[in-house]
């Protein structure tokens, strides 16, 4: 039992107002006039009815005058989880969208990524992408960096400095027949991955972790894939890569790995499908392959902007859900041109509607379901749902304070609206002007407090 002094020091902030989040059971739970308390470790200490203020203030030892009251048109929702973003590609986001995947990689992506040997350039781009995504409400990001270990470590440092929860992957590739200087030897890739993991873990950043990152099967030899599977297992680490994004890519995988039954089988054989794996795209996976995802606990990152921008395909999210495969949303910058997860929400809804146009039997996703994918779904896909994704007591307070009628913002409200309408308007029409504060593990990270040089 805590004494009253311990209790008072254990609560760092209390909010009162409307909270909107998802649970396993319901895509949308709206809790009006509730009190949410955050403890000194940034964890949710309580979320209860506003009428319980007196009891809660006594039990937890805070003064009712310290409570932050949300104003009209405001609500608090969980932070957005971007399950797949290439931090290094942010420099050309919004351009170069005129080619299919393999040509796009060779023409634009590999030449740009090779510049990240230059740490000054890396610092500039990585500071920009971390700040931009935080402002847009991405409290957790799963990043691809480049093959360069020191620049990848710098990305980890920058995410930590700005307070973003992040997985950072040093990209591994020992095969590149087009841009020949942008690859590693097998030895280098293994040794540098081990150095990257050791040095990042050694920094003891509370919210930043390494993720083992074979780029995708066509840019890795079978030997490297197997070694990376072993490294992930030995260190109990997350794994990320790409799968079945585009038809030409799938054909190439068949040619390069003739002994494998499917693209999924390539990763399975090399021990790269675990319950800590997230694979981007999966547009063309068969039902049999989805069963393997389900059985291994591996998840998918749905990246609709990229899927459309590179004319890769359209993932049938409903079918993925039917197979009970964990699923989150990703921006996939710069194949996806927007770094905002609000765009990923909108493109997910659009893609689902296209599937309904093609097949009227298809059951279109609702905005409530997509809201869950962008928050709790993302945290499940990254196996972080014991720590973040919604407002359960004991989880970290990763949250957005949203004002739908923010002055100078993009939304006009003609009349007071109910919370569900406010959320729908924000998801469809809102932007960073509506995200007035962002919290990660209880710390206010937006507006920025650090002096910025960018
Ligand atoms: N497959 C392999 N590398 C990439 C990449 O950088 N972006 C996308 N969209 N797909 C990939
Ligand atoms: Zn990608």
Short mmCIF file of C-alpha atoms and ligand atoms in Angstrom, two decimals:
data_model
loop_
_atom_site.label_atom_id
_atom_site.label_comp_id
_atom_site.label_asym_id
_atom_site.label_seq_id
_atom_site.Cartn_x
_atom_site.Cartn_y
_atom_site.Cartn_z
CA UNK A 1 0.00 0.00 0.00
CA UNK A 2 1.35 3.44 -0.94
CA UNK A 3 1.47 6.14 1.76
CA UNK A 4 -0.09 9.50 0.85
CA UNK A 5 3.25 11.16 0.02
CA UNK A 6 4.27 8.35 -2.33
CA UNK A 7 0.86 8.51 -3.94
CA UNK A 8 1.01 12.26 -4.55
CA UNK A 9 4.44 12.02 -6.17
CA UNK A 10 3.34 9.08 -8.27
CA UNK A 11 0.77 10.97 -10.38
CA UNK A 12 2.28 13.38 -12.89
CA UNK A 13 -0.82 14.51 -14.79
CA UNK A 14 -4.59 14.07 -14.90
CA UNK A 15 -6.88 14.85 -17.85
CA UNK A 16 -10.65 15.19 -17.82
CA UNK A 17 -12.81 14.98 -20.93
CA UNK A 18 -13.59 12.62 -23.80
CA UNK A 19 -11.30 9.65 -24.50
CA UNK A 20 -11.70 7.60 -27.67
CA UNK A 21 -9.87 4.32 -28.18
CA UNK A 22 -10.23 0.71 -29.37
CA UNK A 23 -10.23 -2.50 -27.43
CA UNK A 24 -9.93 -6.10 -28.56
CA UNK A 25 -13.72 -6.34 -28.37
CA UNK A 26 -14.81 -2.98 -29.82
CA UNK A 27 -13.31 -0.96 -32.65
CA UNK A 28 -14.53 2.26 -31.05
CA UNK A 29 -15.03 2.93 -27.38
CA UNK A 30 -16.03 6.49 -26.54
CA UNK A 31 -15.70 7.49 -22.91
CA UNK A 32 -17.18 10.89 -22.16
CA UNK A 33 -16.37 12.92 -19.05
CA UNK A 34 -13.69 10.55 -17.82
CA UNK A 35 -10.59 11.16 -15.76
CA UNK A 36 -7.28 9.66 -16.87
CA UNK A 37 -4.24 9.80 -14.59
CA UNK A 38 -0.65 9.30 -15.68
CA UNK A 39 1.99 8.21 -13.17
CA UNK A 40 5.58 9.37 -12.87
CA UNK A 41 6.72 6.49 -15.11
CA UNK A 42 4.41 7.67 -17.89
CA UNK A 43 1.94 4.85 -17.35
CA UNK A 44 -1.84 5.10 -17.15
CA UNK A 45 -2.70 4.89 -13.45
CA UNK A 46 -6.48 5.11 -13.79
CA UNK A 47 -9.25 5.89 -16.26
CA UNK A 48 -12.58 6.34 -14.54
CA UNK A 49 -15.77 8.40 -14.52
CA UNK A 50 -15.38 12.14 -13.90
CA UNK A 51 -17.87 11.89 -11.05
CA UNK A 52 -15.23 9.89 -9.13
CA UNK A 53 -12.92 12.93 -8.91
CA UNK A 54 -12.97 13.25 -5.13
CA UNK A 55 -12.30 9.59 -4.48
CA UNK A 56 -9.59 9.40 -7.14
CA UNK A 57 -7.85 12.54 -5.91
CA UNK A 58 -7.72 11.07 -2.40
CA UNK A 59 -6.64 7.61 -3.48
CA UNK A 60 -3.96 8.84 -5.84
CA UNK A 61 -3.04 11.98 -3.94
CA UNK A 62 -3.50 14.72 -6.53
CA UNK A 63 -5.34 18.00 -6.18
CA UNK A 64 -8.50 18.54 -8.27
CA UNK A 65 -7.02 21.92 -9.27
CA UNK A 66 -4.21 20.09 -11.11
CA UNK A 67 -6.66 18.41 -13.50
CA UNK A 68 -6.38 19.49 -17.14
CA UNK A 69 -9.91 19.95 -18.47
CA UNK A 70 -10.34 19.41 -22.22
CA UNK A 71 -12.32 22.13 -23.97
CA UNK A 72 -15.28 21.68 -26.32
CA UNK A 73 -14.40 19.92 -29.61
CA UNK A 74 -11.41 18.25 -27.96
CA UNK A 75 -10.76 14.58 -27.30
CA UNK A 76 -7.79 12.37 -26.47
CA UNK A 77 -7.01 9.30 -28.58
CA UNK A 78 -4.11 6.81 -28.64
CA UNK A 79 -1.02 7.79 -30.63
CA UNK A 80 -0.77 6.57 -34.21
CA UNK A 81 1.49 3.59 -34.94
CA UNK A 82 3.35 3.63 -38.26
CA UNK A 83 4.36 0.01 -38.76
CA UNK A 84 6.48 0.66 -41.88
CA UNK A 85 8.38 3.79 -42.91
CA UNK A 86 11.72 4.34 -44.67
CA UNK A 87 13.23 7.29 -42.78
CA UNK A 88 15.97 7.55 -45.42
CA UNK A 89 13.48 8.03 -48.23
CA UNK A 90 11.86 11.09 -46.63
CA UNK A 91 14.17 13.37 -48.64
CA UNK A 92 12.35 12.56 -51.88
CA UNK A 93 8.84 11.95 -50.50
CA UNK A 94 6.22 13.36 -52.84
CA UNK A 95 8.27 12.77 -55.98
CA UNK A 96 9.41 9.87 -58.18
CA UNK A 97 6.13 7.98 -58.29
CA UNK A 98 6.15 7.16 -61.99
CA UNK A 99 7.56 3.63 -62.02
CA UNK A 100 6.73 0.17 -60.69
CA UNK A 101 8.62 -1.19 -57.69
CA UNK A 102 11.80 -2.77 -59.11
CA UNK A 103 12.52 0.05 -61.57
CA UNK A 104 11.66 2.61 -58.85
CA UNK A 105 14.17 1.00 -56.45
CA UNK A 106 16.96 1.01 -59.03
CA UNK A 107 16.26 4.47 -60.44
CA UNK A 108 15.48 6.52 -57.35
CA UNK A 109 15.75 4.62 -54.08
CA UNK A 110 19.17 2.98 -54.14
CA UNK A 111 20.99 6.11 -55.42
CA UNK A 112 19.37 8.25 -52.67
CA UNK A 113 19.99 5.72 -49.89
CA UNK A 114 23.66 5.48 -50.83
CA UNK A 115 24.05 9.14 -49.71
CA UNK A 116 23.47 8.18 -46.08
CA UNK A 117 27.13 7.36 -45.73
CA UNK A 118 27.32 11.14 -45.20
CA UNK A 119 26.34 11.63 -41.56
CA UNK A 120 25.53 15.31 -41.97
CA UNK A 121 23.03 14.53 -44.68
CA UNK A 122 21.65 11.69 -42.56
CA UNK A 123 21.24 13.99 -39.55
CA UNK A 124 19.30 16.52 -41.61
CA UNK A 125 16.89 14.01 -43.12
CA UNK A 126 16.43 11.95 -39.96
CA UNK A 127 15.71 15.03 -37.79
CA UNK A 128 13.13 16.17 -40.31
CA UNK A 129 11.34 12.84 -40.57
CA UNK A 130 11.19 12.27 -36.80
CA UNK A 131 9.83 15.79 -36.21
CA UNK A 132 7.35 15.61 -39.08
CA UNK A 133 5.94 12.24 -38.05
CA UNK A 134 5.67 13.28 -34.39
CA UNK A 135 3.80 16.44 -35.36
CA UNK A 136 1.44 14.28 -37.37
CA UNK A 137 0.75 12.11 -34.35
CA UNK A 138 3.03 9.11 -34.98
CA UNK A 139 4.00 8.12 -31.45
CA UNK A 140 5.50 4.79 -32.58
CA UNK A 141 7.41 4.32 -35.84
CA UNK A 142 9.01 1.19 -37.27
CA UNK A 143 11.83 2.59 -39.39
CA UNK A 144 14.05 1.29 -42.18
CA UNK A 145 17.28 3.31 -42.30
CA UNK A 146 19.96 2.31 -44.89
CA UNK A 147 22.89 -0.13 -45.03
CA UNK A 148 25.05 2.39 -43.09
CA UNK A 149 25.47 1.42 -39.45
CA UNK A 150 26.55 4.79 -38.06
CA UNK A 151 23.74 6.67 -39.79
CA UNK A 152 21.26 4.07 -38.55
CA UNK A 153 22.55 4.58 -34.98
CA UNK A 154 22.07 8.31 -35.50
CA UNK A 155 18.42 7.73 -36.41
CA UNK A 156 18.03 5.88 -33.10
CA UNK A 157 19.63 8.79 -31.24
CA UNK A 158 17.38 11.36 -32.93
CA UNK A 159 14.20 9.37 -32.23
CA UNK A 160 15.31 9.10 -28.59
CA UNK A 161 16.14 12.82 -28.37
CA UNK A 162 12.70 13.82 -29.65
CA UNK A 163 10.97 11.17 -27.51
CA UNK A 164 9.47 8.99 -30.25
CA UNK A 165 8.98 5.28 -29.62
CA UNK A 166 10.81 3.59 -32.46
CA UNK A 167 12.17 0.44 -33.96
CA UNK A 168 15.21 1.18 -36.10
CA UNK A 169 16.53 -1.19 -38.74
CA UNK A 170 19.93 -1.06 -40.37
CA UNK A 171 19.08 -2.38 -43.83
CA UNK A 172 20.78 -5.61 -44.93
CA UNK A 173 21.43 -6.43 -48.60
CA UNK A 174 24.21 -8.50 -50.10
CA UNK A 175 22.67 -8.64 -53.56
CA UNK A 176 22.15 -5.68 -55.92
CA UNK A 177 22.62 -6.20 -59.62
CA UNK A 178 21.66 -2.68 -60.62
CA UNK A 179 23.24 -0.08 -58.35
CA UNK A 180 26.34 -2.14 -57.67
CA UNK A 181 27.94 0.13 -55.07
CA UNK A 182 24.82 0.05 -52.86
CA UNK A 183 25.25 -3.32 -51.22
CA UNK A 184 27.36 -5.11 -48.64
CA UNK A 185 29.26 -8.35 -48.68
CA UNK A 186 27.69 -11.16 -46.73
CA UNK A 187 30.38 -10.81 -44.05
CA UNK A 188 29.89 -7.05 -43.74
CA UNK A 189 26.14 -7.33 -43.49
CA UNK A 190 26.33 -9.85 -40.66
CA UNK A 191 29.12 -8.11 -38.76
CA UNK A 192 27.58 -4.64 -39.11
CA UNK A 193 24.16 -5.93 -38.05
CA UNK A 194 25.73 -7.34 -34.89
CA UNK A 195 27.58 -4.05 -34.26
CA UNK A 196 24.39 -2.07 -34.85
CA UNK A 197 22.40 -4.20 -32.41
CA UNK A 198 25.10 -4.13 -29.73
CA UNK A 199 25.72 -0.38 -29.97
CA UNK A 200 22.03 0.58 -30.05
CA UNK A 201 21.19 -1.67 -27.10
CA UNK A 202 24.18 -0.29 -25.24
CA UNK A 203 22.74 3.24 -25.44
CA UNK A 204 19.86 2.02 -23.25
CA UNK A 205 17.37 4.37 -24.90
CA UNK A 206 14.10 3.58 -23.11
CA UNK A 207 11.86 3.64 -26.19
CA UNK A 208 14.16 2.83 -29.13
CA UNK A 209 15.02 -0.73 -30.16
CA UNK A 210 16.87 -2.40 -33.01
CA UNK A 211 14.98 -4.49 -35.57
CA UNK A 212 16.66 -7.05 -37.83
CA UNK A 213 16.04 -5.83 -41.40
CA UNK A 214 16.70 -7.94 -44.47
CA UNK A 215 15.53 -5.48 -47.17
CA UNK A 216 13.56 -8.16 -49.08
CA UNK A 217 14.32 -11.59 -50.51
CA UNK A 218 15.52 -10.34 -53.94
CA UNK A 219 18.29 -8.25 -52.37
CA UNK A 220 19.57 -10.95 -50.00
CA UNK A 221 21.25 -14.28 -50.60
CA UNK A 222 19.74 -17.30 -48.87
CA UNK A 223 22.87 -17.43 -46.71
CA UNK A 224 22.31 -13.90 -45.41
CA UNK A 225 18.60 -14.51 -44.79
CA UNK A 226 19.49 -17.55 -42.67
CA UNK A 227 22.16 -15.66 -40.73
CA UNK A 228 19.75 -12.80 -40.00
CA UNK A 229 17.11 -15.25 -38.82
CA UNK A 230 19.69 -16.70 -36.42
CA UNK A 231 20.80 -13.26 -35.17
CA UNK A 232 17.17 -12.27 -34.46
CA UNK A 233 16.57 -15.51 -32.59
CA UNK A 234 19.74 -15.29 -30.53
CA UNK A 235 18.99 -11.71 -29.45
CA UNK A 236 15.19 -12.15 -29.23
CA UNK A 237 14.66 -9.26 -31.64
CA UNK A 238 11.99 -7.98 -33.96
CA UNK A 239 12.30 -8.57 -37.72
CA UNK A 240 10.97 -6.47 -40.61
CA UNK A 241 11.02 -6.85 -44.38
CA UNK A 242 8.80 -6.67 -47.49
CA UNK A 243 6.69 -9.42 -49.05
CA UNK A 244 4.50 -9.94 -52.16
CA UNK A 245 4.22 -6.28 -53.01
CA UNK A 246 4.25 -6.54 -56.80
CA UNK A 247 3.81 -9.32 -59.38
CA UNK A 248 7.20 -8.82 -61.06
CA UNK A 249 8.91 -9.00 -57.65
CA UNK A 250 7.14 -12.30 -56.87
CA UNK A 251 8.34 -13.75 -60.19
CA UNK A 252 11.88 -12.70 -59.36
CA UNK A 253 11.68 -14.41 -55.98
CA UNK A 254 10.55 -17.62 -57.70
CA UNK A 255 13.60 -17.46 -59.98
CA UNK A 256 16.04 -16.66 -57.18
CA UNK A 257 14.65 -19.20 -54.71
CA UNK A 258 13.45 -22.11 -56.89
CA UNK A 259 13.36 -24.52 -53.93
CA UNK A 260 10.75 -22.51 -52.07
CA UNK A 261 7.04 -23.09 -52.56
CA UNK A 262 6.11 -19.44 -52.17
CA UNK A 263 7.49 -16.03 -51.19
CA UNK A 264 6.29 -16.72 -47.63
CA UNK A 265 8.12 -20.05 -47.69
CA UNK A 266 11.42 -18.26 -48.42
CA UNK A 267 11.16 -16.30 -45.17
CA UNK A 268 9.77 -19.28 -43.26
CA UNK A 269 12.69 -21.51 -44.31
CA UNK A 270 15.16 -18.91 -43.06
CA UNK A 271 13.48 -18.52 -39.65
CA UNK A 272 12.34 -14.98 -40.39
CA UNK A 273 8.65 -15.45 -39.56
CA UNK A 274 8.11 -15.11 -35.83
CA UNK A 275 5.58 -13.38 -33.58
CA UNK A 276 7.93 -10.37 -33.67
CA UNK A 277 8.03 -10.12 -37.47
CA UNK A 278 6.29 -7.42 -39.46
CA UNK A 279 6.18 -7.75 -43.24
CA UNK A 280 5.13 -4.83 -45.42
CA UNK A 281 2.51 -5.04 -48.18
CA UNK A 282 1.51 -8.68 -48.76
CA UNK A 283 -0.89 -7.52 -51.52
CA UNK A 284 -0.65 -10.78 -53.44
CA UNK A 285 -0.36 -13.38 -50.67
CA UNK A 286 -2.44 -16.53 -51.15
CA UNK A 287 -4.79 -17.82 -48.48
CA UNK A 288 -2.28 -20.62 -47.80
CA UNK A 289 0.43 -18.05 -47.16
CA UNK A 290 -1.89 -16.11 -44.82
CA UNK A 291 -2.36 -19.33 -42.85
CA UNK A 292 1.43 -19.46 -42.35
CA UNK A 293 1.37 -15.88 -41.08
CA UNK A 294 -1.36 -16.82 -38.64
CA UNK A 295 0.48 -19.92 -37.45
CA UNK A 296 3.82 -18.17 -36.93
CA UNK A 297 2.28 -15.02 -35.39
CA UNK A 298 3.95 -12.82 -38.02
CA UNK A 299 2.07 -9.64 -38.93
CA UNK A 300 1.42 -7.49 -41.99
CA UNK A 301 1.83 -3.77 -42.48
CA UNK A 302 -0.77 -2.42 -44.88
CA UNK A 303 0.71 0.46 -46.89
CA UNK A 304 -2.10 1.65 -49.17
CA UNK A 305 -0.58 4.91 -50.40
CA UNK A 306 2.50 3.06 -51.63
CA UNK A 307 0.45 0.18 -53.06
CA UNK A 308 -1.47 2.67 -55.20
CA UNK A 309 1.38 5.10 -55.95
CA UNK A 310 3.67 2.36 -57.31
CA UNK A 311 0.69 0.50 -58.90
CA UNK A 312 1.64 -2.56 -56.83
CA UNK A 313 -1.77 -3.98 -55.92
CA UNK A 314 -4.54 -3.65 -53.37
CA UNK A 315 -4.40 -5.63 -50.16
CA UNK A 316 -7.71 -7.23 -49.19
CA UNK A 317 -7.65 -6.24 -45.52
CA UNK A 318 -10.98 -7.97 -44.87
CA UNK A 319 -9.45 -11.27 -46.01
CA UNK A 320 -6.36 -10.73 -43.83
CA UNK A 321 -8.66 -10.09 -40.85
CA UNK A 322 -10.67 -13.22 -41.71
CA UNK A 323 -7.42 -15.21 -41.48
CA UNK A 324 -6.74 -13.63 -38.07
CA UNK A 325 -3.36 -12.28 -39.13
CA UNK A 326 -2.17 -9.31 -37.06
CA UNK A 327 -2.33 -6.12 -39.11
CA UNK A 328 -1.24 -2.49 -38.76
CA UNK A 329 -0.97 0.46 -41.14
CA UNK A 330 2.19 1.94 -42.64
CA UNK A 331 3.03 5.03 -44.65
CA UNK A 332 5.92 3.32 -46.49
CA UNK A 333 7.52 6.67 -47.25
CA UNK A 334 8.60 7.29 -50.01
CA UNK A 335 6.77 4.63 -52.06
CA UNK A 336 3.90 6.21 -50.14
CA UNK A 337 4.16 9.95 -50.64
CA UNK A 338 2.69 11.02 -47.30
CA UNK A 339 4.41 10.60 -43.95
CA UNK A 340 1.11 11.17 -42.12
CA UNK A 341 -0.75 8.22 -40.68
CA UNK A 342 -3.98 10.16 -41.24
CA UNK A 343 -3.27 9.69 -44.95
CA UNK A 344 -2.75 5.96 -44.35
CA UNK A 345 -6.18 5.84 -42.68
CA UNK A 346 -7.82 7.59 -45.67
CA UNK A 347 -6.03 5.47 -48.30
CA UNK A 348 -7.03 2.32 -46.37
CA UNK A 349 -10.68 3.37 -46.58
CA UNK A 350 -10.34 4.32 -50.28
CA UNK A 351 -8.65 1.00 -51.14
CA UNK A 352 -11.38 -0.92 -49.35
CA UNK A 353 -14.02 1.00 -51.34
CA UNK A 354 -12.23 0.17 -54.60
CA UNK A 355 -12.48 -3.52 -53.67
CA UNK A 356 -16.22 -3.03 -53.06
CA UNK A 357 -16.60 -1.34 -56.47
CA UNK A 358 -14.89 -4.35 -58.05
CA UNK A 359 -16.91 -6.85 -56.02
CA UNK A 360 -20.14 -5.63 -54.38
CA UNK A 361 -20.02 -8.67 -52.05
CA UNK A 362 -16.86 -7.25 -50.45
CA UNK A 363 -17.64 -5.76 -47.04
CA UNK A 364 -16.10 -2.28 -46.96
CA UNK A 365 -14.02 -1.41 -43.89
CA UNK A 366 -15.61 1.12 -41.55
CA UNK A 367 -13.76 4.17 -40.26
CA UNK A 368 -14.01 2.67 -36.78
CA UNK A 369 -12.18 -0.48 -37.93
CA UNK A 370 -9.49 1.57 -39.65
CA UNK A 371 -9.06 3.71 -36.52
CA UNK A 372 -8.34 0.50 -34.63
CA UNK A 373 -5.81 -0.62 -37.26
CA UNK A 374 -3.98 2.72 -36.97
CA UNK A 375 -3.70 2.47 -33.18
CA UNK A 376 -4.24 -0.83 -31.34
CA UNK A 377 -3.76 -2.87 -34.54
CA UNK A 378 -0.35 -1.31 -35.13
CA UNK A 379 0.72 -2.02 -31.57
CA UNK A 380 -0.39 -5.66 -31.98
CA UNK A 381 1.45 -5.94 -35.31
CA UNK A 382 4.63 -4.78 -33.55
CA UNK A 383 3.96 -6.98 -30.49
CA UNK A 384 3.84 -3.86 -28.36
CA UNK A 385 0.22 -4.14 -27.29
CA UNK A 386 1.19 -4.91 -23.72
CA UNK A 387 2.75 -1.42 -23.62
CA UNK A 388 0.76 0.86 -25.93
CA UNK A 389 -2.14 1.09 -28.40
CA UNK A 390 -5.05 2.05 -26.13
CA UNK A 391 -5.93 3.44 -22.71
CA UNK A 392 -5.69 0.44 -20.45
CA UNK A 393 -4.39 0.91 -16.92
CA UNK A 394 -0.69 -0.06 -16.80
CA UNK A 395 0.06 0.80 -20.42
CA UNK A 396 2.22 3.77 -21.37
CA UNK A 397 0.33 6.99 -22.04
CA UNK A 398 0.95 7.43 -25.80
CA UNK A 399 -1.71 9.88 -26.86
CA UNK A 400 -2.88 12.74 -29.05
CA UNK A 401 -4.85 15.68 -27.73
CA UNK A 402 -7.03 16.58 -30.70
CA UNK A 403 -8.95 19.83 -31.16
CA UNK A 404 -11.24 19.36 -34.14
CA UNK A 405 -12.01 23.08 -34.26
CA UNK A 406 -8.44 24.31 -33.75
CA UNK A 407 -8.17 27.97 -34.78
CA UNK A 408 -6.66 28.25 -38.27
CA UNK A 409 -7.18 24.52 -38.77
CA UNK A 410 -8.70 22.69 -41.74
CA UNK A 411 -12.10 21.86 -40.19
CA UNK A 412 -15.13 24.14 -39.80
CA UNK A 413 -17.73 23.03 -37.29
CA UNK A 414 -21.12 24.58 -37.84
CA UNK A 415 -22.56 23.23 -34.60
CA UNK A 416 -21.41 21.26 -31.57
CA UNK A 417 -20.94 17.61 -32.58
CA UNK A 418 -20.90 14.31 -30.73
CA UNK A 419 -17.47 12.66 -30.18
CA UNK A 420 -17.98 10.00 -32.87
CA UNK A 421 -18.60 12.70 -35.50
CA UNK A 422 -15.61 14.68 -34.18
CA UNK A 423 -13.38 11.61 -34.62
CA UNK A 424 -14.72 10.89 -38.12
CA UNK A 425 -14.15 14.51 -39.16
CA UNK A 426 -10.62 14.46 -37.74
CA UNK A 427 -9.72 11.20 -39.50
CA UNK A 428 -11.07 12.38 -42.85
CA UNK A 429 -10.32 16.11 -42.78
CA UNK A 430 -7.81 16.78 -40.01
CA UNK A 431 -4.08 17.44 -40.05
CA UNK A 432 -1.29 18.43 -37.68
CA UNK A 433 -3.04 21.73 -36.88
CA UNK A 434 -5.67 19.68 -35.02
CA UNK A 435 -3.06 17.71 -33.04
CA UNK A 436 -2.41 20.21 -30.29
CA UNK A 437 -0.33 17.95 -28.06
CA UNK A 438 1.40 14.59 -28.46
CA UNK A 439 2.48 12.39 -25.53
CA UNK A 440 4.79 9.38 -25.59
CA UNK A 441 5.13 7.39 -22.37
CA UNK A 442 3.59 10.33 -20.53
CA UNK A 443 6.11 12.88 -21.83
CA UNK A 444 4.79 15.78 -23.89
CA UNK A 445 6.80 15.60 -27.12
CA UNK A 446 4.73 18.03 -29.24
CA UNK A 447 4.94 21.00 -29.15
CA UNK A 448 8.72 20.42 -29.22
CA UNK A 449 10.63 21.56 -26.19
CA UNK A 450 14.16 20.97 -27.48
CA UNK A 451 15.84 23.87 -29.24
CA UNK A 452 15.72 22.96 -32.92
CA UNK A 453 18.20 23.93 -35.59
CA UNK A 454 16.26 22.72 -38.64
N1 LIG B 1 10.98 -3.54 -51.40
C1 LIG B 1 12.30 -3.53 -51.14
N2 LIG B 1 12.74 -2.31 -50.79
C2 LIG B 1 11.65 -1.52 -50.81
C3 LIG B 1 11.46 -0.13 -50.54
O1 LIG B 1 12.38 0.61 -50.20
N3 LIG B 1 10.18 0.34 -50.67
C4 LIG B 1 9.14 -0.47 -51.05
N4 LIG B 1 7.93 0.06 -51.15
N5 LIG B 1 9.31 -1.76 -51.31
C5 LIG B 1 10.55 -2.30 -51.20
ZN1 LIG B 2 8.89 -0.35 -47.62
#
